Short mmCIF file of C-alpha atoms and ligand atoms in Angstrom, two decimals:
data_model
loop_
_atom_site.label_atom_id
_atom_site.label_comp_id
_atom_site.label_asym_id
_atom_site.label_seq_id
_atom_site.Cartn_x
_atom_site.Cartn_y
_atom_site.Cartn_z
CA MET Q 1 178.03 -44.35 -136.78
CA ASP Q 2 179.89 -46.94 -134.65
CA LYS Q 3 181.15 -44.11 -132.48
CA HIS Q 4 177.54 -43.16 -131.87
CA PHE Q 5 176.65 -46.79 -131.31
CA ASN Q 6 179.36 -47.08 -128.64
CA LYS Q 7 178.10 -43.99 -126.85
CA GLY Q 8 174.55 -45.29 -127.17
CA LYS Q 9 175.78 -48.50 -125.54
CA LYS Q 10 176.94 -46.42 -122.59
CA VAL Q 11 173.44 -44.95 -122.30
CA LEU Q 12 171.96 -48.46 -122.29
CA MET Q 13 174.43 -49.77 -119.73
CA LYS Q 14 173.95 -46.88 -117.38
CA LEU Q 15 170.20 -47.48 -117.44
CA GLN Q 16 170.72 -51.18 -116.87
CA GLN Q 17 173.13 -50.68 -113.98
CA ALA Q 18 170.43 -48.59 -112.35
CA GLY Q 19 168.07 -51.53 -112.70
CA TYR Q 20 166.09 -50.50 -115.80
CA ALA Q 21 165.60 -52.53 -118.95
CA SER Q 22 166.78 -50.70 -122.08
CA TYR Q 23 167.26 -51.38 -125.80
CA PHE Q 24 167.99 -49.72 -129.10
CA VAL Q 25 164.76 -49.59 -131.12
CA GLY Q 26 162.94 -48.03 -134.08
CA GLY Q 27 164.58 -46.57 -137.15
CA TYR Q 28 168.09 -47.00 -135.80
CA VAL Q 29 167.89 -50.79 -135.48
CA ARG Q 30 166.01 -51.10 -138.78
CA ASP Q 31 168.61 -49.03 -140.64
CA LYS Q 32 171.56 -50.77 -138.95
CA LEU Q 33 170.26 -54.16 -140.10
CA LEU Q 34 169.86 -52.75 -143.61
CA GLY Q 35 173.35 -51.24 -143.54
CA ILE Q 36 172.02 -47.69 -143.84
CA GLU Q 37 173.32 -44.74 -141.80
CA SER Q 38 170.75 -43.47 -139.35
CA SER Q 39 170.33 -39.85 -138.45
CA ASP Q 40 169.25 -40.44 -134.88
CA ILE Q 41 169.26 -43.18 -132.27
CA ASP Q 42 166.12 -44.23 -130.42
CA ILE Q 43 166.36 -46.02 -127.09
CA THR Q 44 163.46 -47.57 -125.24
CA THR Q 45 163.57 -48.16 -121.49
CA SER Q 46 161.51 -49.16 -118.47
CA ALA Q 47 162.79 -46.03 -116.65
CA THR Q 48 160.31 -43.15 -116.48
CA PRO Q 49 161.38 -39.78 -117.93
CA ASP Q 50 162.09 -38.46 -114.42
CA GLU Q 51 164.23 -41.48 -113.67
CA VAL Q 52 166.19 -40.91 -116.90
CA ILE Q 53 166.61 -37.22 -116.05
CA ALA Q 54 167.97 -38.15 -112.61
CA LEU Q 55 170.55 -40.53 -114.13
CA PHE Q 56 172.16 -38.35 -116.82
CA ASN Q 57 173.83 -34.94 -116.67
CA ASN Q 58 172.72 -33.56 -119.99
CA VAL Q 59 169.06 -34.27 -120.69
CA LYS Q 60 166.50 -32.21 -122.60
CA GLU Q 61 162.80 -32.63 -121.92
CA THR Q 62 161.90 -32.81 -125.60
CA GLY Q 63 158.68 -34.83 -125.39
CA LYS Q 64 158.28 -35.57 -121.71
CA LYS Q 65 154.49 -35.58 -121.98
CA TYR Q 66 154.77 -38.58 -124.31
CA GLY Q 67 157.48 -40.26 -122.26
CA SER Q 68 160.41 -39.05 -124.32
CA VAL Q 69 163.57 -37.19 -123.29
CA THR Q 70 166.78 -36.52 -125.19
CA VAL Q 71 170.07 -37.55 -123.64
CA LEU Q 72 173.02 -35.63 -125.04
CA MET Q 73 176.39 -37.35 -125.16
CA ASP Q 74 179.08 -35.09 -126.66
CA GLU Q 75 176.55 -33.25 -128.84
CA TYR Q 76 174.99 -36.46 -130.12
CA LYS Q 77 171.32 -36.97 -129.31
CA TYR Q 78 169.77 -40.15 -127.98
CA GLU Q 79 165.99 -40.14 -127.88
CA VAL Q 80 165.14 -42.13 -124.74
CA THR Q 81 161.49 -43.15 -124.51
CA THR Q 82 159.79 -44.96 -121.66
CA PHE Q 83 157.97 -48.23 -122.43
CA ARG Q 84 154.46 -47.09 -123.21
CA CYS Q 85 151.08 -48.52 -123.94
CA ASP Q 86 148.89 -45.92 -125.57
CA ILE Q 87 145.20 -46.17 -124.92
CA ASP Q 88 142.04 -44.54 -126.25
CA TYR Q 89 143.26 -42.55 -129.20
CA ILE Q 90 141.33 -39.35 -129.83
CA ASP Q 91 140.95 -37.36 -133.08
CA ASN Q 92 142.61 -40.21 -135.03
CA ARG Q 93 145.99 -39.01 -133.93
CA HIS Q 94 146.71 -38.56 -130.22
CA PRO Q 95 146.52 -41.13 -127.45
CA ASN Q 96 144.03 -39.97 -124.85
CA LYS Q 97 146.29 -41.27 -122.15
CA VAL Q 98 149.93 -42.31 -122.19
CA VAL Q 99 150.49 -45.13 -119.75
CA TYR Q 100 153.99 -46.25 -118.86
CA SER Q 101 154.69 -49.93 -118.77
CA LYS Q 102 157.40 -52.21 -117.42
CA ASN Q 103 156.85 -54.58 -120.31
CA ILE Q 104 158.72 -54.20 -123.60
CA ILE Q 105 156.01 -56.04 -125.53
CA ASP Q 106 153.49 -53.35 -124.58
CA ASP Q 107 155.86 -50.80 -126.00
CA LEU Q 108 156.56 -52.65 -129.22
CA SER Q 109 152.88 -53.31 -129.84
CA ARG Q 110 152.07 -49.57 -129.98
CA ARG Q 111 154.71 -48.95 -132.67
CA ASP Q 112 153.62 -48.51 -136.26
CA PHE Q 113 155.26 -51.10 -138.49
CA THR Q 114 156.98 -54.42 -137.88
CA ILE Q 115 160.24 -53.11 -139.36
CA ASN Q 116 160.23 -50.35 -136.71
CA ALA Q 117 159.73 -52.66 -133.76
CA ILE Q 118 162.96 -54.64 -133.59
CA ILE Q 119 165.00 -54.26 -130.41
CA MET Q 120 168.74 -54.62 -130.07
CA ASP Q 121 170.75 -54.85 -126.86
CA GLU Q 122 174.22 -53.48 -126.13
CA ASN Q 123 175.83 -56.63 -127.59
CA GLU Q 124 173.92 -56.17 -130.85
CA LYS Q 125 171.66 -59.09 -129.98
CA ILE Q 126 168.34 -58.78 -131.76
CA THR Q 127 164.95 -59.68 -130.29
CA ASP Q 128 162.21 -59.98 -132.83
CA TYR Q 129 158.64 -60.38 -131.50
CA TYR Q 130 156.81 -59.54 -134.72
CA ASP Q 131 158.70 -61.47 -137.40
CA SER Q 132 160.16 -58.14 -138.31
CA LYS Q 133 163.37 -59.57 -139.73
CA LYS Q 134 161.39 -61.55 -142.26
CA ASP Q 135 159.61 -58.36 -143.35
CA LEU Q 136 162.95 -56.57 -143.57
CA GLU Q 137 164.35 -59.34 -145.75
CA ASN Q 138 161.26 -59.38 -147.94
CA LYS Q 139 161.16 -55.58 -148.01
CA ILE Q 140 157.63 -55.35 -146.64
CA ILE Q 141 155.91 -52.57 -144.72
CA ARG Q 142 153.27 -54.14 -142.50
CA THR Q 143 151.48 -52.66 -139.50
CA ILE Q 144 151.82 -54.30 -136.14
CA ASN Q 145 148.42 -55.93 -135.50
CA GLU Q 146 145.26 -55.10 -137.43
CA PRO Q 147 145.95 -52.26 -139.87
CA THR Q 148 142.49 -50.65 -139.82
CA LYS Q 149 142.67 -50.45 -136.03
CA ARG Q 150 146.16 -48.99 -136.14
CA PHE Q 151 145.28 -46.37 -138.80
CA ARG Q 152 142.07 -45.42 -136.98
CA GLU Q 153 144.14 -44.83 -133.84
CA ASP Q 154 146.59 -42.62 -135.69
CA SER Q 155 145.97 -41.74 -139.33
CA LEU Q 156 149.44 -40.22 -139.73
CA ARG Q 157 150.71 -43.80 -139.91
CA MET Q 158 149.25 -44.05 -143.44
CA LEU Q 159 151.56 -41.27 -144.61
CA ARG Q 160 154.43 -42.81 -142.63
CA ALA Q 161 153.96 -45.99 -144.66
CA PHE Q 162 154.61 -43.99 -147.86
CA ARG Q 163 157.57 -42.27 -146.19
CA PHE Q 164 159.22 -45.65 -145.59
CA VAL Q 165 158.47 -46.72 -149.17
CA SER Q 166 160.25 -43.60 -150.32
CA LYS Q 167 163.20 -44.07 -148.00
CA LEU Q 168 163.66 -47.83 -148.36
CA GLY Q 169 161.97 -48.80 -151.63
CA PHE Q 170 159.88 -51.43 -149.81
CA ASP Q 171 156.39 -52.65 -150.74
CA ILE Q 172 153.33 -52.13 -148.61
CA GLU Q 173 151.78 -55.41 -147.49
CA GLU Q 174 148.38 -56.18 -148.98
CA LYS Q 175 146.16 -55.82 -145.89
CA THR Q 176 148.02 -52.69 -144.83
CA LEU Q 177 147.44 -51.24 -148.29
CA GLU Q 178 143.77 -52.23 -148.28
CA ALA Q 179 143.36 -50.45 -144.95
CA ILE Q 180 144.91 -47.28 -146.38
CA ASN Q 181 142.49 -47.51 -149.29
CA GLU Q 182 139.59 -47.80 -146.90
CA LEU Q 183 140.64 -45.16 -144.36
CA LYS Q 184 142.41 -42.54 -146.44
CA TYR Q 185 139.65 -40.01 -145.70
CA LEU Q 186 141.02 -39.83 -142.13
CA ILE Q 187 144.11 -38.05 -143.47
CA LYS Q 188 141.98 -34.89 -143.44
CA ASN Q 189 142.13 -35.02 -139.63
CA ILE Q 190 145.92 -34.61 -139.53
CA SER Q 191 147.29 -31.12 -139.01
CA ILE Q 192 148.75 -29.67 -142.19
CA GLU Q 193 152.13 -29.17 -140.49
CA ARG Q 194 152.40 -32.91 -139.80
CA VAL Q 195 151.28 -33.75 -143.34
CA MET Q 196 154.01 -31.47 -144.67
CA VAL Q 197 156.68 -33.13 -142.52
CA GLU Q 198 155.77 -36.48 -144.04
CA LEU Q 199 155.50 -35.12 -147.59
CA ASP Q 200 158.91 -33.50 -147.19
CA LYS Q 201 160.41 -36.92 -146.39
CA ILE Q 202 158.43 -38.61 -149.15
CA PHE Q 203 159.69 -36.07 -151.73
CA ARG Q 204 163.31 -36.41 -150.58
CA GLY Q 205 163.51 -40.22 -150.54
CA ASN Q 206 165.49 -42.28 -153.05
CA TYR Q 207 162.31 -44.11 -154.01
CA ARG Q 208 160.10 -41.02 -154.30
CA ASN Q 209 158.33 -42.19 -157.43
CA LYS Q 210 157.51 -45.58 -156.01
CA ALA Q 211 155.93 -43.86 -152.99
CA LEU Q 212 154.06 -41.42 -155.26
CA LYS Q 213 152.75 -44.30 -157.31
CA TYR Q 214 151.32 -45.87 -154.16
CA ILE Q 215 149.82 -42.51 -153.19
CA ILE Q 216 148.19 -42.18 -156.60
CA ASP Q 217 147.01 -45.80 -156.82
CA THR Q 218 145.35 -45.59 -153.40
CA LYS Q 219 143.91 -42.15 -154.36
CA VAL Q 220 145.48 -40.68 -151.24
CA ASP Q 221 146.62 -37.83 -153.52
CA GLN Q 222 142.98 -36.73 -153.63
CA GLU Q 223 143.03 -36.23 -149.86
CA LEU Q 224 145.99 -33.85 -150.20
CA TYR Q 225 144.31 -30.52 -150.89
CA GLY Q 226 144.63 -30.03 -154.62
CA ILE Q 227 148.12 -31.27 -155.42
CA SER Q 228 146.99 -34.41 -157.20
CA LYS Q 229 147.89 -33.36 -160.77
CA GLY Q 230 151.34 -32.19 -159.68
CA LEU Q 231 152.09 -35.43 -157.87
CA LYS Q 232 151.04 -37.40 -160.95
CA LEU Q 233 153.43 -35.42 -163.12
CA VAL Q 234 156.32 -35.64 -160.64
CA SER Q 235 155.84 -39.41 -160.29
CA LYS Q 236 156.83 -39.75 -163.95
CA ILE Q 237 160.00 -37.67 -163.71
CA ASP Q 238 163.37 -39.18 -162.82
CA GLN Q 239 164.95 -35.93 -161.74
CA GLU Q 240 165.65 -35.09 -158.10
CA LEU Q 241 163.42 -32.24 -156.93
CA ALA Q 242 163.52 -30.31 -153.68
CA PRO Q 243 160.17 -30.41 -151.82
CA ILE Q 244 159.52 -26.74 -152.64
CA GLU Q 245 160.04 -27.51 -156.34
CA VAL Q 246 157.48 -30.29 -156.14
CA PHE Q 247 155.02 -27.85 -154.57
CA ILE Q 248 155.68 -25.24 -157.27
CA ILE Q 249 154.89 -27.82 -159.95
CA CYS Q 250 151.72 -28.73 -158.06
CA PHE Q 251 150.67 -25.07 -157.86
CA ILE Q 252 151.25 -24.53 -161.58
CA LEU Q 253 148.89 -27.38 -162.36
CA ASP Q 254 146.34 -26.95 -159.59
CA ASP Q 255 146.46 -23.35 -158.29
CA ILE Q 256 147.93 -22.40 -154.93
CA ASN Q 257 145.86 -23.64 -152.07
CA ASP Q 258 145.88 -21.62 -148.86
CA VAL Q 259 145.87 -24.76 -146.79
CA TRP Q 260 149.58 -25.39 -147.32
CA ARG Q 261 151.90 -23.59 -144.93
CA PHE Q 262 155.23 -22.06 -145.95
CA SER Q 263 157.67 -19.64 -144.37
CA ASN Q 264 157.38 -16.07 -145.69
CA ILE Q 265 160.64 -16.54 -147.62
CA ASN Q 266 159.28 -19.63 -149.33
CA LYS Q 267 155.92 -17.96 -150.00
CA ARG Q 268 157.74 -15.17 -151.83
CA LEU Q 269 159.91 -17.64 -153.72
CA ILE Q 270 156.89 -19.69 -154.81
CA LYS Q 271 155.09 -16.56 -156.05
CA GLN Q 272 158.22 -15.36 -157.88
CA ILE Q 273 158.78 -18.70 -159.63
CA LEU Q 274 155.10 -19.02 -160.58
CA ASP Q 275 155.23 -15.51 -162.14
CA LEU Q 276 158.52 -16.24 -163.90
CA HIS Q 277 157.13 -19.48 -165.24
CA GLU Q 278 154.12 -17.65 -166.68
CA VAL Q 279 156.34 -15.09 -168.41
CA THR Q 280 159.07 -17.43 -169.70
CA LYS Q 281 157.40 -20.74 -170.49
CA GLU Q 282 156.62 -19.71 -174.08
CA ASP Q 283 158.89 -16.66 -174.40
CA ILE Q 284 162.60 -16.30 -173.92
CA PHE Q 285 164.35 -14.92 -170.85
CA ASN Q 286 165.71 -11.44 -171.51
CA ARG Q 287 168.32 -9.29 -169.78
CA PHE Q 288 165.77 -7.39 -167.76
CA ILE Q 289 164.05 -10.52 -166.39
CA VAL Q 290 167.44 -11.95 -165.44
CA TYR Q 291 168.49 -8.66 -163.80
CA VAL Q 292 165.28 -8.26 -161.79
CA ASN Q 293 165.02 -11.87 -160.61
CA GLY Q 294 168.67 -12.83 -160.24
CA LEU Q 295 170.47 -15.89 -161.53
CA GLU Q 296 169.27 -18.40 -158.96
CA ALA Q 297 165.55 -17.73 -159.34
CA CYS Q 298 165.81 -17.75 -163.14
CA LEU Q 299 167.61 -21.10 -163.12
CA LEU Q 300 165.00 -22.51 -160.77
CA ALA Q 301 162.16 -21.24 -162.98
CA ASN Q 302 163.93 -22.76 -165.96
CA LYS Q 303 164.27 -26.10 -164.16
CA ILE Q 304 160.52 -26.04 -163.54
CA ASN Q 305 159.83 -25.02 -167.16
CA VAL Q 306 161.88 -27.97 -168.41
CA VAL Q 307 160.15 -30.41 -166.07
CA MET Q 308 156.83 -29.11 -167.43
CA GLY Q 309 157.96 -29.82 -170.98
CA TYR Q 310 159.02 -26.32 -172.09
CA LYS Q 311 162.35 -25.46 -173.70
CA ASP Q 312 165.61 -25.42 -171.72
CA GLN Q 313 167.07 -21.90 -171.56
CA GLU Q 314 169.83 -22.53 -169.00
CA LYS Q 315 172.69 -21.53 -171.31
CA LEU Q 316 170.90 -18.35 -172.37
CA ILE Q 317 170.16 -17.37 -168.75
CA LYS Q 318 173.80 -17.80 -167.72
CA LYS Q 319 175.02 -15.89 -170.76
CA LEU Q 320 172.58 -13.04 -170.16
CA TYR Q 321 173.51 -12.85 -166.49
CA SER Q 322 177.26 -12.74 -167.02
CA ALA Q 323 176.85 -10.10 -169.75
CA LEU Q 324 174.68 -7.79 -167.62
CA PRO Q 325 176.27 -4.31 -167.64
CA ILE Q 326 175.04 -3.80 -164.07
CA LYS Q 327 174.05 -6.38 -161.48
CA ASP Q 328 172.60 -3.84 -159.06
CA VAL Q 329 171.27 -0.29 -159.22
CA CYS Q 330 174.37 0.83 -157.26
CA ASP Q 331 176.47 -0.15 -160.29
CA LEU Q 332 174.96 2.73 -162.35
CA THR Q 333 177.64 5.37 -162.95
CA PHE Q 334 175.03 8.14 -162.76
CA LYS Q 335 172.84 7.85 -159.67
CA GLY Q 336 169.76 9.36 -158.05
CA GLN Q 337 172.08 11.48 -155.94
CA ASP Q 338 173.46 13.07 -159.12
CA ILE Q 339 169.94 14.07 -160.16
CA ILE Q 340 169.54 15.90 -156.84
CA TRP Q 341 172.90 17.68 -157.34
CA LEU Q 342 172.32 18.70 -160.91
CA THR Q 343 168.60 19.43 -161.16
CA PRO Q 344 165.87 21.04 -159.07
CA LEU Q 345 164.01 17.70 -158.88
CA ARG Q 346 163.49 16.62 -155.23
CA LYS Q 347 160.46 14.36 -155.09
CA LYS Q 348 161.66 10.80 -154.39
CA SER Q 349 159.03 9.12 -156.58
CA TRP Q 350 160.05 11.26 -159.59
CA ILE Q 351 163.73 10.58 -159.05
CA SER Q 352 163.10 6.87 -158.93
CA VAL Q 353 161.09 7.06 -162.19
CA ILE Q 354 164.20 8.49 -163.85
CA VAL Q 355 166.58 6.02 -162.20
CA ASP Q 356 164.35 3.12 -163.28
CA ASP Q 357 164.37 4.51 -166.82
CA LEU Q 358 168.19 4.70 -166.76
CA LYS Q 359 168.46 1.22 -165.30
CA TYR Q 360 166.16 -0.28 -167.91
CA ASN Q 361 167.98 1.32 -170.81
CA VAL Q 362 171.43 0.35 -169.51
CA ILE Q 363 170.36 -3.24 -168.90
CA MET Q 364 168.74 -3.53 -172.32
CA GLY Q 365 171.89 -2.11 -173.96
CA ASN Q 366 170.19 1.06 -175.22
CA LEU Q 367 172.55 3.23 -173.19
CA PRO Q 368 176.17 2.65 -172.15
CA ASN Q 369 176.83 2.68 -168.39
CA ASP Q 370 178.83 5.84 -168.85
CA TYR Q 371 178.49 8.94 -166.64
CA GLU Q 372 178.27 11.53 -169.40
CA ALA Q 373 175.86 9.55 -171.55
CA LEU Q 374 173.57 8.82 -168.59
CA LYS Q 375 173.75 12.42 -167.40
CA GLU Q 376 172.70 13.74 -170.77
CA TYR Q 377 169.80 11.27 -170.97
CA ALA Q 378 168.72 11.95 -167.37
CA LEU Q 379 168.72 15.75 -167.73
CA LYS Q 380 166.58 15.45 -170.83
CA LYS Q 381 164.15 13.20 -168.96
CA VAL Q 382 164.00 15.58 -165.99
CA GLU Q 383 163.03 18.42 -168.33
CA GLU Q 384 160.36 16.29 -170.00
CA LEU Q 385 158.97 15.26 -166.64
CA ARG Q 386 158.84 18.83 -165.33
CA LEU Q 387 157.00 19.99 -168.44
CA GLU Q 388 154.61 17.12 -168.21
CA MET Q 389 153.89 17.33 -164.48
CA GLY Q 390 154.18 21.09 -164.04
CA ASP Q 391 156.92 22.70 -162.01
CA THR Q 392 155.48 21.65 -158.66
CA ASP Q 393 158.36 19.76 -157.23
CA GLU Q 394 160.18 22.39 -155.17
P1 ATP S 1 163.46 -42.18 -139.76
O1 ATP S 1 164.66 -42.94 -140.16
O2 ATP S 1 162.72 -41.58 -140.91
O3 ATP S 1 163.69 -41.21 -138.60
P2 ATP S 1 162.12 -43.73 -137.73
O4 ATP S 1 161.59 -45.13 -137.81
O5 ATP S 1 163.27 -43.51 -136.80
O6 ATP S 1 162.44 -43.28 -139.20
P3 ATP S 1 160.73 -41.73 -136.18
O7 ATP S 1 159.62 -40.84 -136.61
O8 ATP S 1 162.02 -41.16 -135.81
O9 ATP S 1 160.90 -42.82 -137.33
O10 ATP S 1 160.13 -42.60 -134.97
C1 ATP S 1 160.92 -43.50 -134.20
C2 ATP S 1 160.12 -44.76 -133.88
O11 ATP S 1 158.97 -44.43 -133.11
C3 ATP S 1 159.57 -45.48 -135.10
O12 ATP S 1 160.54 -46.36 -135.65
C4 ATP S 1 158.37 -46.21 -134.54
O13 ATP S 1 158.77 -47.37 -133.87
C5 ATP S 1 157.85 -45.23 -133.51
N1 ATP S 1 156.83 -44.30 -134.05
C6 ATP S 1 157.00 -43.04 -134.51
N2 ATP S 1 155.85 -42.49 -134.90
C7 ATP S 1 154.89 -43.40 -134.67
C8 ATP S 1 153.47 -43.42 -134.85
N3 ATP S 1 152.82 -42.38 -135.36
N4 ATP S 1 152.81 -44.55 -134.47
C9 ATP S 1 153.46 -45.61 -133.94
N5 ATP S 1 154.79 -45.65 -133.75
C10 ATP S 1 155.50 -44.57 -134.12
MG1 MG S 2 164.10 -41.55 -136.36
#
């Protein structure tokens, strides 16, 4: 991280040489003082976005509307934001107007929590306008200025408070917590995508359960579209869970709610694991289930089953998978193509009925995966099918 700090210093100094004030700020300074690695570096400056763009070669206009651009130094990103004072928030989330300022105190006063409003210069000198260092030492999350005002301006900050509990293990200061209690209904105004970004961070943090306990105690879980029971269960489990696993647990206990947004891949995975859970929670995994769903999905379903208090079948799943006579339909020694060669059957749907029959019997160990044995079985099935359906295939 020092390498990144040194490059960040260059960004600061270049801005200063051009006559602009500039500091490290936000999560980077907070984490540096706590001795934690930070994933990105925030810089705040009196230069406007256009002035920053004019100074550096490699700049991306990531959030220019809100005064933010990204300066790239050898692939590393520095988020450079112009001193701002936000006024007239609308819809409990967005400032009506972003006004640039030449005054650092304006900028710090619009930030969310005291621990996120410490500035550091290029010589690592700290300036602390909000007694932030005391809050860092005491592990306290406290809004800058009156919490109800700050949460009314932007209700996402309530979820951000839980995100920092989860990341840092800190406590939420009493008045800040009271304000969340009072204003939690405003969370409904936040777009679901933004809620999910915060929940993702809350679920991944080292202090997830502490954050969940706060969420439950303040009844914020009841503002989160039917995942309350799931969150209560997860808050009592020590195990690490990926965010999607937390959601699956929530959907087992509370039914899937259309409000939540997932990629198509994740939607399919959620549906698959919910179905697998239904089938295997009381019964055992068998070869066919393991074949159809694959090892990974079965192990995931098993992990969920165990979390929900059902028996652990991990060993059985692995044993079944490694003993599967075929892992894919292509592994059958007698294939659909052979049916076309050896019989008059042509209709695709009929051929696949026979192949599925072969596959099932091979997987279940009723037939060996042997060409002659499968051929004999298949020819018999073709005859049966033709008698049953009439000879209408040609
Ligand atoms: P993390 O380590 O999780 O990235 P962070 O503190 O860097 O935490 P960011 O979301 O990257 O959080 O935001 C950077 C800084 O911008 C914050 O530290 C805070 O000062 C300010 N900030 C971000 N979002 C808000 C908000 N909704 N209201 C007020 N200030 C905010
Ligand atoms: Mg950050």
